[in-house]
Coordinates of C-alpha atoms in Angstrom, one line a residue:
M1307 CA 128.3 -150.4 -37.7
S1308 CA 125.5 -149.5 -35.2
V1309 CA 127.0 -148.6 -31.8
F1310 CA 123.7 -146.9 -30.1
H1311 CA 120.3 -149.5 -29.9
G1312 CA 118.0 -147.9 -27.6
L1313 CA 115.3 -145.6 -27.5
A1314 CA 117.8 -143.0 -25.8
Q1315 CA 121.1 -143.4 -24.5
P1316 CA 122.7 -147.3 -24.8
L1317 CA 121.4 -148.9 -22.2
Y1318 CA 124.9 -150.9 -22.2
K1319 CA 128.7 -149.4 -22.3
C1320 CA 130.3 -152.3 -21.8
N1321 CA 133.7 -150.4 -22.3
S1322 CA 133.2 -149.3 -18.5
I1323 CA 131.0 -152.6 -17.5
V1324 CA 128.0 -150.6 -17.0
T1325 CA 124.3 -151.7 -17.0
V1326 CA 121.2 -151.3 -16.0
S1327 CA 119.8 -154.4 -16.3
N1328 CA 118.1 -156.2 -12.9
V1329 CA 119.6 -159.6 -13.7
S1330 CA 122.8 -161.2 -13.5
H1331 CA 124.6 -162.6 -17.0
I1332 CA 123.9 -165.7 -16.2
E1333 CA 120.6 -165.2 -15.5
R1334 CA 120.2 -163.0 -18.5
K1335 CA 122.0 -166.0 -21.1
K1336 CA 119.5 -167.9 -19.6
Q1337 CA 116.6 -166.2 -20.5
E1338 CA 117.5 -165.3 -23.9
E1339 CA 118.9 -169.0 -24.9
K1340 CA 115.3 -170.3 -23.9
F1341 CA 114.1 -168.4 -27.0
M1342 CA 115.5 -169.9 -30.2
T1343 CA 114.1 -169.0 -33.4
K1344 CA 113.4 -172.1 -35.6
L1345 CA 113.4 -170.2 -39.4
Y1346 CA 115.5 -167.3 -39.0
Y1347 CA 119.5 -166.8 -38.6
Q1348 CA 121.1 -166.7 -35.5
F1349 CA 124.3 -168.4 -34.6
P1350 CA 123.5 -170.6 -31.4
N1351 CA 124.6 -168.7 -28.3
T1352 CA 125.3 -165.1 -30.1
W1353 CA 123.7 -162.5 -31.3
F1354 CA 123.4 -161.6 -35.0
G1355 CA 124.9 -158.0 -35.4
D1356 CA 125.3 -155.9 -38.7
C1357 CA 125.8 -157.5 -41.7
M1358 CA 128.2 -157.2 -44.8
P1359 CA 126.4 -159.0 -47.6
F1360 CA 128.2 -160.7 -50.6
G1361 CA 126.8 -163.0 -53.5
K1362 CA 129.1 -165.1 -55.9
G1363 CA 126.9 -167.8 -58.1
D1364 CA 123.6 -168.6 -56.1
Q1365 CA 125.6 -168.4 -52.9
F1366 CA 125.0 -165.2 -50.7
Y1367 CA 127.8 -164.6 -48.5
L1368 CA 127.0 -163.2 -44.9
F1369 CA 129.9 -161.7 -43.3
H1370 CA 128.7 -160.5 -39.9
Q1371 CA 129.3 -160.4 -36.3
R1372 CA 128.6 -162.6 -33.5
D1373 CA 127.8 -160.8 -30.4
T1374 CA 128.7 -162.9 -27.4
R1375 CA 126.9 -160.6 -24.6
R1376 CA 129.6 -161.5 -22.2
P1377 CA 128.6 -159.9 -19.9
C1378 CA 126.3 -157.6 -21.9
P1379 CA 126.0 -156.3 -25.8
F1380 CA 129.5 -154.8 -26.6
G1381 CA 130.9 -156.6 -23.8
E1382 CA 133.4 -159.1 -25.2
P1383 CA 135.2 -157.7 -28.5
F1384 CA 134.3 -159.6 -32.2
G1385 CA 135.8 -159.7 -35.9
W1386 CA 133.6 -161.3 -38.3
D1387 CA 132.1 -164.6 -38.4
L1388 CA 130.6 -165.9 -42.4
A1389 CA 127.8 -168.1 -43.1
V1390 CA 126.7 -168.9 -46.7
T1391 CA 122.7 -169.8 -48.1
S1392 CA 121.1 -169.7 -51.3
D1393 CA 117.7 -169.8 -49.6
F1394 CA 117.7 -168.1 -46.5
V1395 CA 116.4 -171.2 -44.6
H1396 CA 119.5 -173.4 -45.0
Y1397 CA 122.6 -172.0 -43.8
E1398 CA 126.5 -173.1 -43.6
D1399 CA 129.0 -171.9 -41.4
K1400 CA 132.0 -170.9 -42.2
G1401 CA 133.5 -169.7 -38.7
T1402 CA 135.6 -166.8 -38.2
A1403 CA 136.3 -164.5 -41.4
L1404 CA 138.1 -161.6 -40.6
P1405 CA 139.6 -162.0 -36.7
R1406 CA 139.9 -159.2 -34.8
G1407 CA 143.0 -157.8 -33.5
T1408 CA 144.5 -157.8 -30.0
D1409 CA 143.2 -155.3 -27.1
E1410 CA 146.3 -153.2 -28.1
E1411 CA 145.6 -152.7 -32.1
Q1412 CA 143.0 -150.2 -33.7
D1413 CA 140.5 -153.1 -34.6
Q1414 CA 140.2 -154.6 -31.3
F1415 CA 136.8 -155.0 -32.6
I1416 CA 135.6 -154.8 -36.6
F1417 CA 132.9 -152.8 -36.8
A1418 CA 131.3 -152.6 -40.0
G1419 CA 132.3 -152.2 -43.9
S1420 CA 132.0 -153.5 -47.3
V1421 CA 132.9 -156.5 -49.2
F1422 CA 133.5 -156.5 -53.1
E1423 CA 135.5 -157.4 -55.9
A1424 CA 138.1 -155.9 -58.0
E1425 CA 141.4 -155.6 -59.3
G1426 CA 141.5 -159.1 -59.6
K1427 CA 140.9 -160.0 -55.7
Y1428 CA 138.2 -159.7 -53.1
H1429 CA 138.3 -156.6 -50.9
I1430 CA 137.4 -155.5 -47.5
F1431 CA 136.9 -152.4 -46.2
Y1432 CA 136.6 -152.3 -42.5
T1433 CA 136.3 -150.3 -39.6
G1434 CA 139.2 -151.1 -37.0
F1435 CA 137.7 -149.8 -33.6
N1436 CA 139.5 -149.7 -30.0
R1437 CA 137.5 -148.8 -27.1
D1438 CA 140.6 -147.9 -25.1
Y1439 CA 142.0 -145.4 -27.8
P1440 CA 140.3 -142.4 -27.3
K1441 CA 141.6 -142.5 -23.4
L1442 CA 145.4 -142.3 -24.9
G1443 CA 144.4 -139.5 -27.4
K1444 CA 143.7 -141.6 -30.7
A1445 CA 141.0 -142.0 -32.8
S1446 CA 138.8 -144.7 -31.7
Q1447 CA 137.5 -145.4 -35.4
V1448 CA 139.5 -145.7 -38.5
L1449 CA 139.0 -147.5 -41.6
M1450 CA 141.1 -150.5 -42.4
H1451 CA 141.2 -152.9 -45.8
A1452 CA 141.8 -156.7 -46.5
E1453 CA 142.4 -159.0 -49.4
S1454 CA 141.2 -162.1 -50.2
D1455 CA 141.7 -164.6 -53.5
D1456 CA 138.5 -167.2 -52.6
L1457 CA 136.1 -164.9 -49.9
L1458 CA 137.2 -167.4 -47.0
N1459 CA 140.9 -166.3 -46.2
W1460 CA 141.6 -163.4 -45.6
T1461 CA 144.7 -160.6 -45.1
K1462 CA 144.6 -157.6 -43.3
T1463 CA 147.0 -154.9 -45.3
Q1464 CA 147.4 -152.9 -41.9
D1465 CA 149.1 -149.9 -42.1
K1466 CA 149.2 -149.9 -46.1
L1467 CA 145.5 -148.2 -46.8
T1468 CA 143.7 -146.6 -43.8
F1469 CA 141.1 -143.5 -43.8
T1470 CA 141.6 -141.6 -40.6
P1471 CA 139.1 -139.4 -39.5
Q1472 CA 139.4 -136.2 -41.5
E1473 CA 139.8 -132.7 -40.0
G1474 CA 136.7 -131.6 -38.2
Y1475 CA 134.8 -134.9 -38.4
D1476 CA 134.1 -136.9 -35.3
P1477 CA 137.0 -139.5 -34.3
D1478 CA 134.5 -141.3 -32.6
D1479 CA 132.1 -141.6 -35.3
W1480 CA 133.5 -142.8 -38.5
R1481 CA 132.3 -145.9 -39.5
D1482 CA 130.6 -148.5 -41.7
P1483 CA 132.6 -148.1 -45.6
F1484 CA 131.0 -148.9 -48.7
V1485 CA 132.3 -149.2 -51.9
I1486 CA 131.1 -149.4 -55.5
W1487 CA 132.0 -148.6 -58.8
N1488 CA 130.8 -145.4 -60.7
E1489 CA 130.8 -146.3 -64.3
E1490 CA 130.1 -142.6 -65.0
K1491 CA 133.2 -141.2 -63.9
Q1492 CA 135.1 -144.6 -64.1
E1493 CA 136.2 -144.4 -60.3
Y1494 CA 135.6 -146.2 -57.0
L1495 CA 133.6 -144.3 -54.6
L1496 CA 133.8 -145.1 -51.1
V1497 CA 131.1 -143.4 -48.7
L1498 CA 130.9 -144.1 -44.9
G1499 CA 128.9 -142.7 -41.8
T1500 CA 130.0 -140.1 -39.4
R1501 CA 129.3 -136.8 -38.3
K1502 CA 130.9 -133.3 -37.3
A1503 CA 133.1 -132.8 -34.4
G1504 CA 130.6 -131.3 -31.4
P1505 CA 128.3 -132.1 -29.0
K1506 CA 126.6 -135.8 -29.7
E1507 CA 122.9 -134.4 -29.5
Q1508 CA 123.8 -131.7 -32.6
Q1509 CA 122.3 -133.3 -35.9
T1510 CA 125.2 -133.2 -38.0
G1511 CA 125.0 -136.6 -39.1
R1512 CA 126.2 -137.3 -42.7
T1513 CA 127.9 -139.8 -45.0
V1514 CA 131.1 -138.7 -46.6
K1515 CA 132.9 -139.6 -49.5
F1516 CA 136.3 -140.8 -51.0
T1517 CA 136.9 -141.5 -54.6
S1518 CA 140.0 -143.7 -56.5
K1519 CA 141.1 -144.7 -60.0
D1520 CA 142.8 -148.0 -58.1
L1521 CA 141.7 -148.9 -54.7
K1522 CA 145.1 -147.4 -54.0
N1523 CA 145.0 -143.7 -53.8
W1524 CA 142.0 -142.2 -52.4
K1525 CA 140.8 -138.5 -52.4
F1526 CA 138.4 -137.3 -49.8
E1527 CA 135.5 -135.3 -51.8
G1528 CA 134.0 -133.5 -48.4
D1529 CA 129.8 -134.4 -48.0
F1530 CA 128.0 -137.0 -49.7
W1531 CA 124.5 -136.4 -47.8
A1532 CA 124.2 -134.1 -45.1
P1533 CA 120.3 -133.3 -44.9
G1534 CA 121.2 -131.7 -41.1
L1535 CA 118.2 -134.7 -39.9
F1536 CA 119.8 -136.9 -37.6
T1537 CA 122.7 -137.2 -35.2
M1538 CA 125.2 -140.0 -36.9
H1539 CA 124.5 -141.9 -40.5
E1540 CA 125.2 -145.4 -39.8
M1541 CA 126.0 -148.6 -42.6
P1542 CA 125.4 -146.3 -45.9
D1543 CA 124.5 -148.2 -48.6
L1544 CA 124.4 -147.2 -52.4
F1545 CA 122.7 -149.3 -55.7
Q1546 CA 121.0 -148.4 -59.0
I1547 CA 117.8 -149.9 -60.2
G1548 CA 116.6 -148.6 -64.2
D1549 CA 116.9 -144.5 -63.6
W1550 CA 117.1 -144.1 -59.7
W1551 CA 120.0 -144.3 -57.6
Y1552 CA 119.0 -145.4 -53.8
H1553 CA 120.8 -144.2 -50.6
I1554 CA 120.2 -145.9 -47.8
I1555 CA 121.6 -145.1 -43.8
S1556 CA 120.3 -146.1 -40.4
E1557 CA 120.0 -143.7 -38.0
Y1558 CA 119.7 -143.5 -34.3
S1559 CA 118.1 -140.2 -33.3
D1560 CA 114.8 -139.7 -34.6
G1561 CA 113.0 -143.1 -35.7
N1562 CA 115.8 -145.3 -35.0
K1563 CA 115.7 -147.1 -38.0
M1564 CA 116.7 -147.6 -41.7
V1565 CA 115.6 -144.8 -44.4
Y1566 CA 116.3 -143.8 -48.3
R1567 CA 116.5 -141.1 -50.6
M1568 CA 116.6 -141.6 -54.3
S1569 CA 118.1 -139.6 -57.1
K1570 CA 118.6 -139.9 -60.7
S1571 CA 122.1 -138.8 -60.2
L1572 CA 125.2 -140.0 -57.8
D1573 CA 125.7 -136.3 -57.3
G1574 CA 122.2 -135.8 -56.3
P1575 CA 119.5 -133.9 -55.3
W1576 CA 118.3 -136.8 -53.2
I1577 CA 114.7 -136.9 -52.8
A1578 CA 112.5 -138.0 -49.8
P1579 CA 109.6 -140.3 -51.0
A1580 CA 106.4 -140.3 -48.6
D1581 CA 107.4 -143.5 -47.2
D1582 CA 111.1 -143.3 -46.7
A1583 CA 111.6 -146.4 -44.9
F1584 CA 111.6 -150.3 -45.0
D1585 CA 110.5 -151.2 -42.1
G1586 CA 109.9 -150.0 -37.9
R1587 CA 111.5 -149.4 -34.8
A1588 CA 112.9 -153.3 -35.0
Y1589 CA 114.5 -154.0 -37.7
Y1590 CA 117.9 -152.2 -38.0
A1591 CA 121.3 -152.1 -40.0
G1592 CA 120.7 -153.2 -43.2
R1593 CA 122.9 -153.2 -46.1
T1594 CA 121.7 -154.6 -49.8
F1595 CA 123.0 -157.2 -52.4
C1596 CA 121.4 -157.9 -55.9
L1597 CA 121.9 -161.7 -57.0
N1598 CA 120.9 -162.8 -59.7
G1599 CA 118.7 -160.2 -60.3
Q1600 CA 117.5 -160.7 -56.7
R1601 CA 117.6 -157.4 -54.2
I1602 CA 118.1 -158.7 -50.8
L1603 CA 118.0 -156.4 -47.7
F1604 CA 120.4 -158.0 -44.9
G1605 CA 119.1 -156.7 -41.5
W1606 CA 118.6 -157.7 -37.9
V1607 CA 115.7 -157.7 -35.5
P1608 CA 116.9 -156.8 -32.1
T1609 CA 116.2 -158.4 -28.7
K1610 CA 114.7 -156.5 -25.7
E1611 CA 115.9 -156.4 -22.2
D1612 CA 115.4 -159.2 -19.9
C1613 CA 113.4 -160.8 -22.7
D1614 CA 110.9 -158.4 -21.3
D1615 CA 108.2 -156.8 -23.8
R1616 CA 108.0 -153.1 -21.5
G1617 CA 111.9 -153.9 -21.9
N1618 CA 113.9 -151.5 -24.6
F1619 CA 115.8 -152.7 -27.7
E1620 CA 119.2 -153.9 -27.7
W1621 CA 121.9 -154.2 -30.1
A1622 CA 122.1 -157.6 -32.1
G1623 CA 119.7 -160.1 -32.7
T1624 CA 118.3 -162.3 -35.4
F1625 CA 118.8 -162.1 -39.3
V1626 CA 116.1 -161.5 -41.3
A1627 CA 116.1 -161.0 -45.1
H1628 CA 113.8 -158.6 -47.2
E1629 CA 113.5 -158.5 -50.8
V1630 CA 113.6 -155.2 -52.3
Y1631 CA 111.7 -154.4 -55.2
Q1632 CA 111.2 -151.2 -57.1
R1633 CA 107.5 -149.6 -57.8
E1634 CA 106.2 -148.4 -61.0
D1635 CA 107.0 -144.3 -59.1
G1636 CA 110.6 -145.7 -58.5
T1637 CA 109.8 -145.8 -54.7
L1638 CA 110.6 -149.5 -52.9
G1639 CA 109.0 -151.9 -51.4
V1640 CA 109.8 -154.9 -49.6
R1641 CA 108.4 -158.7 -49.4
I1642 CA 109.2 -162.2 -48.6
P1643 CA 111.7 -163.9 -50.2
D1644 CA 109.9 -167.0 -52.6
T1645 CA 112.2 -169.4 -50.9
V1646 CA 111.5 -168.5 -47.3
W1647 CA 107.7 -168.5 -48.0
N1648 CA 107.7 -171.7 -49.9
A1649 CA 109.9 -173.6 -47.2
F1650 CA 106.4 -174.0 -45.4
D1651 CA 104.1 -176.8 -46.5
E1652 CA 100.6 -176.0 -47.9
G1653 CA 99.0 -176.4 -44.0
E1654 CA 95.0 -176.1 -43.6
K1655 CA 92.5 -173.3 -44.9
A1656 CA 89.6 -171.4 -43.2
E1657 CA 86.7 -170.5 -44.9
D1658 CA 85.8 -167.8 -46.8
M1659 CA 83.8 -165.3 -44.5
V1660 CA 82.4 -161.9 -44.1
I1661 CA 82.7 -159.8 -40.7
D1662 CA 79.8 -157.2 -40.3
T1663 CA 79.8 -154.9 -37.4
P1664 CA 78.6 -151.4 -38.0
Y1665 CA 78.4 -149.7 -34.4
A1666 CA 81.4 -152.4 -32.5
R1667 CA 84.2 -154.3 -32.8
Q1668 CA 83.9 -157.7 -33.6
E1669 CA 86.9 -160.8 -34.3
Q1670 CA 86.4 -163.7 -35.7
I1671 CA 89.0 -166.7 -34.7
L1672 CA 90.3 -168.2 -38.0
F1673 CA 93.0 -170.8 -35.9
N1674 CA 92.9 -172.0 -32.6
D1675 CA 96.4 -173.7 -32.3
T1676 CA 99.2 -171.4 -34.1
T1677 CA 102.3 -173.1 -31.9
D1678 CA 105.5 -171.1 -32.2
L1679 CA 106.3 -171.5 -36.0
F1680 CA 103.4 -170.8 -38.4
R1681 CA 103.1 -169.0 -41.8
F1682 CA 99.8 -167.0 -42.1
E1683 CA 97.7 -165.6 -45.1
A1684 CA 94.7 -164.3 -46.0
D1685 CA 93.2 -161.5 -48.7
V1686 CA 91.1 -158.8 -47.0
E1687 CA 88.9 -156.2 -48.1
F1688 CA 87.0 -153.2 -46.2
S1689 CA 83.9 -151.3 -46.7
E1690 CA 83.5 -147.3 -46.9
G1691 CA 83.5 -146.2 -43.4
T1692 CA 85.2 -148.9 -41.8
R1693 CA 87.0 -147.4 -38.8
S1694 CA 89.8 -149.7 -38.2
F1695 CA 90.6 -153.6 -38.9
G1696 CA 93.6 -155.9 -38.0
L1697 CA 94.9 -159.5 -37.2
R1698 CA 95.5 -160.8 -33.2
F1699 CA 97.7 -163.7 -32.4
Y1700 CA 98.9 -165.8 -29.5
E1701 CA 95.2 -164.7 -28.3
N1702 CA 94.1 -166.6 -24.8
E1703 CA 90.4 -167.4 -25.9
E1704 CA 89.5 -167.1 -22.2
T1705 CA 91.2 -163.8 -21.3
G1706 CA 91.2 -161.8 -24.4
Q1707 CA 94.7 -161.1 -24.3
S1708 CA 96.8 -161.1 -27.3
Y1709 CA 99.3 -159.3 -29.6
Q1710 CA 97.8 -157.3 -32.5
Y1711 CA 98.8 -155.5 -35.8
L1712 CA 95.7 -152.6 -36.0
F1713 CA 95.5 -151.3 -38.9
N1714 CA 93.8 -147.2 -38.3
I1715 CA 91.8 -146.7 -42.0
E1716 CA 91.6 -142.8 -41.3
E1717 CA 95.2 -142.7 -40.3
N1718 CA 96.9 -145.0 -43.3
R1719 CA 98.9 -146.5 -40.8
Y1720 CA 99.1 -150.0 -38.9
R1721 CA 101.4 -150.5 -35.6
F1722 CA 102.1 -153.7 -33.4
E1723 CA 101.1 -153.6 -29.7
T1724 CA 99.7 -155.8 -27.1
S1725 CA 96.4 -156.0 -26.6
P1726 CA 94.7 -155.0 -24.1
N1727 CA 97.3 -152.6 -23.3
M1728 CA 97.5 -153.2 -19.5
P1729 CA 99.0 -153.1 -17.2
W1730 CA 100.4 -149.6 -19.1
P1731 CA 102.5 -150.0 -20.9
A1732 CA 102.5 -153.8 -21.4
N1733 CA 104.6 -153.6 -24.4
Q1734 CA 107.5 -151.2 -25.2
N1735 CA 106.3 -150.6 -29.0
I1736 CA 107.6 -147.0 -29.7
G1737 CA 108.4 -146.8 -33.7
L1738 CA 106.5 -150.1 -34.4
E1739 CA 104.1 -148.4 -36.8
R1740 CA 104.1 -148.3 -40.4
P1741 CA 102.1 -145.8 -43.1
I1742 CA 100.2 -147.4 -45.8
R1743 CA 97.5 -146.3 -48.0
L1744 CA 94.1 -147.8 -47.1
E1745 CA 91.2 -147.6 -49.4
A1746 CA 87.7 -149.4 -48.7
G1747 CA 87.5 -151.9 -51.5
K1748 CA 91.0 -152.4 -52.1
K1749 CA 92.1 -156.2 -51.9
Y1750 CA 95.1 -156.5 -49.8
H1751 CA 97.2 -159.2 -49.1
I1752 CA 98.3 -160.0 -45.9
Q1753 CA 101.5 -162.2 -45.2
M1754 CA 103.3 -163.2 -41.7
I1755 CA 105.7 -165.3 -40.4
L1756 CA 106.2 -166.1 -36.4
D1757 CA 109.2 -167.5 -35.3
D1758 CA 109.4 -168.0 -31.9
T1759 CA 109.7 -164.2 -30.5
I1760 CA 109.6 -162.7 -34.3
A1761 CA 106.4 -161.8 -36.1
T1762 CA 107.1 -160.6 -39.6
I1763 CA 104.0 -159.0 -41.5
Y1764 CA 103.8 -157.5 -45.3
V1765 CA 100.8 -156.1 -46.7
D1766 CA 101.1 -154.3 -50.5
G1767 CA 105.1 -154.0 -50.0
V1768 CA 105.1 -152.4 -46.2
A1769 CA 106.8 -154.6 -43.8
L1770 CA 107.0 -154.4 -39.9
N1771 CA 109.1 -156.5 -37.6
T1772 CA 108.5 -157.0 -33.9
R1773 CA 110.2 -158.9 -31.3
F1774 CA 107.6 -160.0 -28.1
Y1775 CA 108.0 -162.6 -25.3
Q1776 CA 104.8 -163.3 -23.5
K1777 CA 102.8 -166.7 -24.9
F1778 CA 99.3 -165.3 -24.1
G1779 CA 97.7 -168.4 -25.9
Q1780 CA 97.6 -170.0 -29.7
S1781 CA 94.6 -168.7 -31.5
L1782 CA 94.8 -166.3 -34.2
S1783 CA 91.8 -164.2 -35.6
L1784 CA 90.6 -161.1 -37.5
F1785 CA 88.5 -158.2 -36.2
V1786 CA 86.9 -154.9 -37.8
T1787 CA 85.7 -151.8 -35.9
D1788 CA 82.6 -150.1 -37.3
G1789 CA 82.2 -151.4 -40.7
T1790 CA 82.8 -155.1 -43.1
L1791 CA 85.8 -157.0 -43.6
T1792 CA 85.7 -159.4 -46.2
V1793 CA 88.1 -162.4 -45.5
T1794 CA 89.3 -164.7 -48.3
N1795 CA 92.0 -167.1 -48.8
A1796 CA 92.9 -167.4 -45.8
G1797 CA 95.8 -170.0 -44.7
L1798 CA 97.9 -171.4 -42.2
S1799 CA 100.7 -173.5 -42.2
K1800 CA 102.8 -174.6 -39.3
T1801 CA 105.5 -177.0 -40.6
I1802 CA 108.8 -176.5 -42.6
K1803 CA 109.0 -178.9 -45.4

């Protein structure tokens, strides 16, 4: 459960109803509700929180939290709701799956957990959070358990199976259990995110583990991964592809994003790849599930305060699916699920072109009317010595204002920004960048989906989501600086089939 999702301290502390927002709750709701995605999933009048995915047959089950934002993020307690989909385009709402407890019970809020099938039943291990317990001298976060025969109707086992924080660990940061079956040792492995007791600024975040033979009797085994890099580990995940194991966590004290490590054994050592992330600052708290050979990462794109580009990111928002795949060297990349990309019609094509500008920047508008839902793709290739290239969208052709993805070749990375960036700063884009190896003469396939206030771009297995609120214009262009950019196979589709 991702509790803090601001750039520094949380901007909303609804247990004491403290907010730095300059607008009322009603005004805030009106602002947010006028921006409605058409493709990406968000249940009406709620904001999508952490997802606990499961799969059966050809259906993905999205157990998740729905924040009503009354009066702000984390204001009104929530349980888990459920939506199912087979294509990440059409969703069926199943309503409340795991209701929250009363204000006097441990699970006043139901934070994140794990859904799995074992011992003839479906199980949920979840985090019961009561924001009032610390002042009563009780741990605010405790692991709890529920069972089901059909994935729809769940029975809480209450005190029959609980995991209270172990001695020496922070009783208010003990959450997000995840369970797998360890075939090698013939036992269940449960990992969760926590930190050592002490000042919240200390980088003692870690993943810890329990083991069990029967899901009833559990043994605490201490630290699973404790790198000393972050103040807290959230939403841990474990899975295996081929010879490699992968351990994912979300963290909010460094890049405020998801990171992963690799190992040939569940016992480690856990190796950091050169690019240890899946996305940037605006994609968080994702868990994975593999169904019929397709592993999906279930994360969410946060909103921004007051629907303002200059505002800080907030907790919860809109669900976006990445498909995870393994590269030849064992590292992980992400791509658009085929069902999402193919949901659009063929659309229109642009002519192939060469943009050549040895000592300046030059852009070429490809499409003049992109609307607020579209799919764009193009193959691009840059010449030796080129300084940068990029994609501009929602561009106003008269004023030149736009958003853009800028690929800096010397730095081997790309970033999202407002262009021009004025009045400074026109956009809170800290962390909205990704590393990518950029080589002259290599063809790069750019894919982008824009859904109202969310843009998702994929290039060579490297993704970057962002959230924005201004609509300067409707044009889309490509540009290059101090070099040559060859553009082929450019296409735009604005219609879902």
